[in-house]
PDB file of C-alpha atoms in Angstrom:
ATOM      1  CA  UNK B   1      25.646   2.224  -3.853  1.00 36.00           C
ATOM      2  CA  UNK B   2      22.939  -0.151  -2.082  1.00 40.00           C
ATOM      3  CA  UNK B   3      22.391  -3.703  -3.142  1.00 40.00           C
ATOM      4  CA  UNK B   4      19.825  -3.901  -5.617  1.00 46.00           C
ATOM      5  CA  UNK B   5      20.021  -0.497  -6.537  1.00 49.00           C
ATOM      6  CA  UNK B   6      20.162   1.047 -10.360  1.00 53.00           C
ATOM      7  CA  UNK B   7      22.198   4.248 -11.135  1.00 52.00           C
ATOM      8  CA  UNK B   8      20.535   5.846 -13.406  1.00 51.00           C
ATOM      9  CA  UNK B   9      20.414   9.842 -15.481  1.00 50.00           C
ATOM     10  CA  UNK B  10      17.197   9.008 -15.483  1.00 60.00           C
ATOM     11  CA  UNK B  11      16.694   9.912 -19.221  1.00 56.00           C
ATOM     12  CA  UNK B  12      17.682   6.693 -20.624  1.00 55.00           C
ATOM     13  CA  UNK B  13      14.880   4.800 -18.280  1.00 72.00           C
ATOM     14  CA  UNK B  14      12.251   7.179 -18.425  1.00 77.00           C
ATOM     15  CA  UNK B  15      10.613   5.472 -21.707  1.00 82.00           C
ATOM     16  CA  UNK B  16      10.371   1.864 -19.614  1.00 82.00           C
ATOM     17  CA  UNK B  17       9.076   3.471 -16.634  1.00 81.00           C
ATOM     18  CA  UNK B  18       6.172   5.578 -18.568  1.00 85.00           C
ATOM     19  CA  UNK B  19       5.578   2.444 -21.122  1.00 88.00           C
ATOM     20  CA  UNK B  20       5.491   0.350 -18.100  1.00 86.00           C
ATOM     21  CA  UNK B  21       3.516   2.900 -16.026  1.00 85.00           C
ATOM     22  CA  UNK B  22       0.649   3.148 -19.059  1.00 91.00           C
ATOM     23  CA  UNK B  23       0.350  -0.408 -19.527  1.00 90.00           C
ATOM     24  CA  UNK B  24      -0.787  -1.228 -15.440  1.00 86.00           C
ATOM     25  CA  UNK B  25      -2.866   1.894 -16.332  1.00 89.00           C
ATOM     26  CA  UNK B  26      -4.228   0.215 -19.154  1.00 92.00           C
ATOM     27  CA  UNK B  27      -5.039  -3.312 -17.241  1.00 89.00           C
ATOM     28  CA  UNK B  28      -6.143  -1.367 -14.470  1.00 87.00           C
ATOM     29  CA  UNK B  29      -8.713   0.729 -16.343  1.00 91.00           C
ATOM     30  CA  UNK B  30      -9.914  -1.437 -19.074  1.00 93.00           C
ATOM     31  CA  UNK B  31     -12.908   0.626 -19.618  1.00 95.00           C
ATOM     32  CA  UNK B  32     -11.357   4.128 -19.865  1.00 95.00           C
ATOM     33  CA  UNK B  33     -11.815   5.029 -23.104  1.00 96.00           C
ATOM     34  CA  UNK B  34      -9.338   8.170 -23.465  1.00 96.00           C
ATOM     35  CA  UNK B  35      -6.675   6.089 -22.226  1.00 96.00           C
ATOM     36  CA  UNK B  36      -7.634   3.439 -24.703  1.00 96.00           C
ATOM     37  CA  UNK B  37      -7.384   5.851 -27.058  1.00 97.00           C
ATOM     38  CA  UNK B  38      -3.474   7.093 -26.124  1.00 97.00           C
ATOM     39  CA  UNK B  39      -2.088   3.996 -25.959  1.00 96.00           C
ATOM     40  CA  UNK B  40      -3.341   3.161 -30.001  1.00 96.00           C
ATOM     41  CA  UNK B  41      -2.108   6.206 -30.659  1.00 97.00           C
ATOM     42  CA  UNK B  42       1.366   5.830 -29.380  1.00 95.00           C
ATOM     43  CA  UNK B  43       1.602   2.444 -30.409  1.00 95.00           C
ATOM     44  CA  UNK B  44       0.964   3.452 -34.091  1.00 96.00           C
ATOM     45  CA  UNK B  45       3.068   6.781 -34.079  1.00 96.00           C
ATOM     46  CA  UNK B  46       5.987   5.685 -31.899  1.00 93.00           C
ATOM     47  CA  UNK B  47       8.078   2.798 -33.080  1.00 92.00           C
ATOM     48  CA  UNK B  48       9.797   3.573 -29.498  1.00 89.00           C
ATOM     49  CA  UNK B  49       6.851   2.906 -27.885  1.00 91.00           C
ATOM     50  CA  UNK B  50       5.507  -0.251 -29.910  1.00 92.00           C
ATOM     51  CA  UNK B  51       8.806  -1.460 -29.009  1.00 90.00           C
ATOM     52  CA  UNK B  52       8.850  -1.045 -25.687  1.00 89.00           C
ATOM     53  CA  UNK B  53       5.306  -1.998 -25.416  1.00 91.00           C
ATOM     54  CA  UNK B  54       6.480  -5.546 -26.758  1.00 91.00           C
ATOM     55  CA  UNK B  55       8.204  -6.003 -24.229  1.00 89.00           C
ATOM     56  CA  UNK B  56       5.425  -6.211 -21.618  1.00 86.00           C
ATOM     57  CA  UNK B  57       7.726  -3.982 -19.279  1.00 80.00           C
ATOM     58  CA  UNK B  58       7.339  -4.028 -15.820  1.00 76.00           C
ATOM     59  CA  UNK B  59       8.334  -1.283 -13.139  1.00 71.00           C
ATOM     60  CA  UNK B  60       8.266  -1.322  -9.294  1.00 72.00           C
ATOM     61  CA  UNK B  61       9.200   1.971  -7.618  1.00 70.00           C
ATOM     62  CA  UNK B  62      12.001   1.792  -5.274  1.00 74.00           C
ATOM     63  CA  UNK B  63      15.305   2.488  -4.831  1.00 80.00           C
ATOM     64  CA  UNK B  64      17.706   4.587  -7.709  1.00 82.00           C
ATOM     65  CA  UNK B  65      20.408   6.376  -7.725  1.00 87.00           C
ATOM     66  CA  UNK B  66      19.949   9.779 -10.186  1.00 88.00           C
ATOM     67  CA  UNK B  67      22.433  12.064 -11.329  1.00 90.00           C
ATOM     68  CA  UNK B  68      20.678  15.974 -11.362  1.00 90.00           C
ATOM     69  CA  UNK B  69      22.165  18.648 -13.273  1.00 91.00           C
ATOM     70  CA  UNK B  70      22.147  21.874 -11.767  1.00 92.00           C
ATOM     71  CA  UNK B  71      22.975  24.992 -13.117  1.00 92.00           C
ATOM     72  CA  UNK B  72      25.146  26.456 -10.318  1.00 88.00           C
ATOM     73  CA  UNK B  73      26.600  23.489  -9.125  1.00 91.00           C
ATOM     74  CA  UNK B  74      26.861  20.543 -11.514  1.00 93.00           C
ATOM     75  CA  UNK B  75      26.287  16.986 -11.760  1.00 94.00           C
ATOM     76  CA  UNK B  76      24.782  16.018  -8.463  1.00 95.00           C
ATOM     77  CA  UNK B  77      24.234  12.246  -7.568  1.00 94.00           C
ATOM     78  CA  UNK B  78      21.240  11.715  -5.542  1.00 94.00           C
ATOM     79  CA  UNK B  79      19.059   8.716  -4.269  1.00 91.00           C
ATOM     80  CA  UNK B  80      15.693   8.443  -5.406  1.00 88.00           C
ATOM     81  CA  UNK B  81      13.015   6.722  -3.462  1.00 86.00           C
ATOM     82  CA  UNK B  82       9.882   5.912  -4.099  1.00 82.00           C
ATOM     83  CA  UNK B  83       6.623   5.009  -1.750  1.00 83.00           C
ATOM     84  CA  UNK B  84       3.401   4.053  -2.779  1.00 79.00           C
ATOM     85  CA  UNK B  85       0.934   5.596  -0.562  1.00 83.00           C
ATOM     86  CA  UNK B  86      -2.737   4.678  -2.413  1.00 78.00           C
ATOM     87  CA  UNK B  87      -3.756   3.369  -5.895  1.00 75.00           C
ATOM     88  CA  UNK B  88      -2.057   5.238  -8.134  1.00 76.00           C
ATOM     89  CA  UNK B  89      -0.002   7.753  -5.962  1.00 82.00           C
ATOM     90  CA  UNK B  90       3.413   7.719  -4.822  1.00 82.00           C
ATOM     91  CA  UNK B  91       5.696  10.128  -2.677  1.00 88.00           C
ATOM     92  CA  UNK B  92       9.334  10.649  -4.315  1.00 87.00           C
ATOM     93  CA  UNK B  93      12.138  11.216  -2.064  1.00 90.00           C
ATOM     94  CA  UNK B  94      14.915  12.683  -3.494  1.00 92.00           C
ATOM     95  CA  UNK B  95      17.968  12.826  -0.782  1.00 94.00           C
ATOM     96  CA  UNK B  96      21.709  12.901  -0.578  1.00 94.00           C
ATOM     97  CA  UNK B  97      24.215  10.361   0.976  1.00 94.00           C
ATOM     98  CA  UNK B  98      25.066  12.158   4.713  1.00 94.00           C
ATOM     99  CA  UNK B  99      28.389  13.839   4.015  1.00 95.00           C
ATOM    100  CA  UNK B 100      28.297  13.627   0.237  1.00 96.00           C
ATOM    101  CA  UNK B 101      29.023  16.947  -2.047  1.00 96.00           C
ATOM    102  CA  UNK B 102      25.430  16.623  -2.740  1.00 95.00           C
ATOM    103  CA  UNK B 103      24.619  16.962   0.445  1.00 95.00           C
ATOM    104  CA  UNK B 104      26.824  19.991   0.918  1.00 95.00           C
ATOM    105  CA  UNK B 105      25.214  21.643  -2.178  1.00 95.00           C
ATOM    106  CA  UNK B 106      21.984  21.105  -0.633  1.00 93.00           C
ATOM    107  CA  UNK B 107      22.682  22.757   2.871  1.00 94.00           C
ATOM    108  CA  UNK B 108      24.348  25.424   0.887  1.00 92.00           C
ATOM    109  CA  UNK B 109      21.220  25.833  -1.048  1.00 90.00           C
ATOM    110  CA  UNK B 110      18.955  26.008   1.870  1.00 90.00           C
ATOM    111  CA  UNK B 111      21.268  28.312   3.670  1.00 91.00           C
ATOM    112  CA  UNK B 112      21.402  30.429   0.919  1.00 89.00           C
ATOM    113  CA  UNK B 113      17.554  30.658   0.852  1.00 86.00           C
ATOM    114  CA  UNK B 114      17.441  31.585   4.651  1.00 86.00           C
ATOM    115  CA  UNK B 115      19.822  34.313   4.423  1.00 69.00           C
TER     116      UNK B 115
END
């Protein structure tokens, strides 16, 4: 694993990231109303969220490491990078370590396609 890296399934983060995610959507549209609107929603139907609202989180994309499930071949741990490319857009890479069994799976996958 890199330095400053988080390994992560990916569930257990995803409330941060999308609490985190809505509130820079909320400071950065202050006047769009059906956002508005979600985010008093969740905050009054989702203890979860409230909570994690609280917390003013805060998430910068970058470097994780994931672990995908896949039906044929398992657990497969795979880094997960992420590039903002304009306002709100980013590109997700999702790529395995060179000579990893993810990376195996992978080739085997695209082979498997080609054939």
């Amino acid at each position: 694993m890199r330095l400053g890296t988080r390994a992560s399934s990916g569930a257990e983060e995803f409330g941060r990231i999308a609490a985190a995610r809505l509130r820079a959507a909320g400071a950065r549209y202050p006047c769009d109303e059906p956002l508005a609107r979600l985010l008093v929603e969740l905050r009054a139907n989702s203890e979860e969220f409230r909570v994690l609202w609280d917390t003013h989180p805060v998430h910068a994309p970058g470097h994780r490491t994931k672990v995908l499930p896949h039906p044929e071949a398992g657990r497969l741990r795979v880094n997960c990078d992420v590039l903002p490319v304009h306002d709100d857009q980013q590109i997700v890479f999702i790529t395995a370590e060179p000579g990893s069994r993810a990376e195996r799976v992978f080739r085997h996958l695209l082979e498997s396609r080609r054939g």
